[in-house]
Amino acid sequence: MATKKTNHTEKTKLPLTAKIDRMIEREDATVKAYASVNIGGAFVIKDIAVVDGQKGMFARMPFRSYKTGSGDTKYSDIAFALTDEARQSLNDAVLGAYREA
């Protein structure tokens, strides 16, 4: 059975809605809040951190850490955007919700 090929370069605009799940009240904390994002009413990504970094505020996607055989700690993204446009849309939605909260 033949499968339909999709053009991954087409820009598809999915509706994103973000909400702040919890705020971090400590002044010295780098992580200021945690958010969740609803993508098109079909998917939810939870535990997106609002981070105050050296270059300003940004949304950090959830990740998990693990130890290698040599004892080094490595990090693996759980969810991530595939395009710059999708990443920017998600970042804008999360930071917009943070500013409103």
Short mmCIF file of C-alpha atoms in Angstrom, two decimals:
data_model
loop_
_atom_site.label_atom_id
_atom_site.label_comp_id
_atom_site.label_asym_id
_atom_site.label_seq_id
_atom_site.Cartn_x
_atom_site.Cartn_y
_atom_site.Cartn_z
CA MET A 1 0.00 0.00 0.00
CA ALA A 2 1.38 3.39 -0.98
CA THR A 3 1.74 6.05 1.63
CA LYS A 4 1.15 9.72 1.06
CA LYS A 5 4.30 11.80 1.18
CA THR A 6 4.10 15.02 3.09
CA ASN A 7 6.11 18.13 2.44
CA HIS A 8 7.81 18.90 5.73
CA THR A 9 8.87 22.33 4.51
CA GLU A 10 5.26 23.56 4.39
CA LYS A 11 4.59 25.92 7.26
CA THR A 12 1.59 24.77 9.23
CA LYS A 13 0.26 27.10 11.88
CA LEU A 14 -1.06 25.12 14.84
CA PRO A 15 -3.04 26.99 17.45
CA LEU A 16 -1.10 27.12 20.71
CA THR A 17 -2.47 28.04 24.10
CA ALA A 18 -0.26 28.23 27.16
CA LYS A 19 -1.06 28.45 30.84
CA ILE A 20 1.13 28.87 33.89
CA ASP A 21 0.74 25.88 36.21
CA ARG A 22 2.86 27.18 39.07
CA MET A 23 5.00 30.20 39.87
CA ILE A 24 8.34 30.07 41.69
CA GLU A 25 8.33 32.80 44.33
CA ARG A 26 12.05 32.90 45.20
CA GLU A 27 13.77 36.06 43.89
CA ASP A 28 17.10 34.26 43.29
CA ALA A 29 15.54 31.38 41.30
CA THR A 30 16.54 31.04 37.65
CA VAL A 31 13.33 29.13 36.88
CA LYS A 32 10.46 31.56 37.40
CA ALA A 33 7.46 29.32 36.57
CA TYR A 34 6.27 26.09 34.99
CA ALA A 35 3.78 26.06 32.13
CA SER A 36 1.79 23.67 29.98
CA VAL A 37 0.99 24.17 26.30
CA ASN A 38 -2.02 22.84 24.40
CA ILE A 39 -1.21 22.26 20.73
CA GLY A 40 -4.19 22.31 18.42
CA GLY A 41 -6.48 20.79 21.02
CA ALA A 42 -4.74 17.47 20.38
CA PHE A 43 -1.52 17.43 22.43
CA VAL A 44 -0.35 18.87 25.74
CA ILE A 45 3.23 19.42 26.84
CA LYS A 46 3.62 19.91 30.59
CA ASP A 47 6.52 21.12 32.75
CA ILE A 48 7.86 23.74 30.36
CA ALA A 49 10.09 25.97 32.51
CA VAL A 50 10.11 29.75 32.19
CA VAL A 51 13.80 30.57 32.64
CA ASP A 52 15.47 33.91 33.26
CA GLY A 53 18.76 33.32 31.45
CA GLN A 54 21.77 35.45 30.57
CA LYS A 55 20.14 36.52 27.29
CA GLY A 56 16.68 37.09 28.77
CA MET A 57 13.54 35.05 29.40
CA PHE A 58 12.84 31.87 27.43
CA ALA A 59 10.79 28.67 27.61
CA ARG A 60 12.87 25.54 28.32
CA MET A 61 11.32 22.31 27.16
CA PRO A 62 11.09 19.34 29.55
CA PHE A 63 14.01 16.93 29.68
CA ARG A 64 15.29 13.93 31.61
CA SER A 65 18.77 13.31 32.89
CA TYR A 66 20.69 10.05 33.08
CA LYS A 67 24.14 8.80 34.01
CA THR A 68 26.42 7.24 31.44
CA GLY A 69 28.54 4.19 32.17
CA SER A 70 31.44 6.52 33.01
CA GLY A 71 29.32 8.45 35.52
CA ASP A 72 28.77 11.56 33.40
CA THR A 73 25.34 13.18 33.54
CA LYS A 74 23.65 13.57 30.16
CA TYR A 75 20.36 15.24 29.25
CA SER A 76 17.72 14.12 26.76
CA ASP A 77 14.84 16.28 25.54
CA ILE A 78 11.40 14.78 26.03
CA ALA A 79 9.64 17.10 23.58
CA PHE A 80 11.02 19.69 21.19
CA ALA A 81 10.05 21.84 18.20
CA LEU A 82 11.13 20.69 14.77
CA THR A 83 11.27 24.15 13.19
CA ASP A 84 12.44 27.59 14.29
CA GLU A 85 8.93 28.94 13.62
CA ALA A 86 7.33 26.32 15.89
CA ARG A 87 9.91 26.98 18.60
CA GLN A 88 9.32 30.73 18.44
CA SER A 89 5.52 30.29 18.53
CA LEU A 90 5.77 28.10 21.62
CA ASN A 91 8.21 30.48 23.31
CA ASP A 92 5.92 33.46 22.58
CA ALA A 93 2.85 31.65 23.93
CA VAL A 94 4.56 30.59 27.17
CA LEU A 95 6.15 33.99 27.83
CA GLY A 96 2.85 35.71 27.06
CA ALA A 97 1.07 33.54 29.64
CA TYR A 98 3.86 34.25 32.15
CA ARG A 99 3.52 38.01 31.70
CA GLU A 100 -0.25 37.77 32.21
CA ALA A 101 0.18 35.69 35.39
#
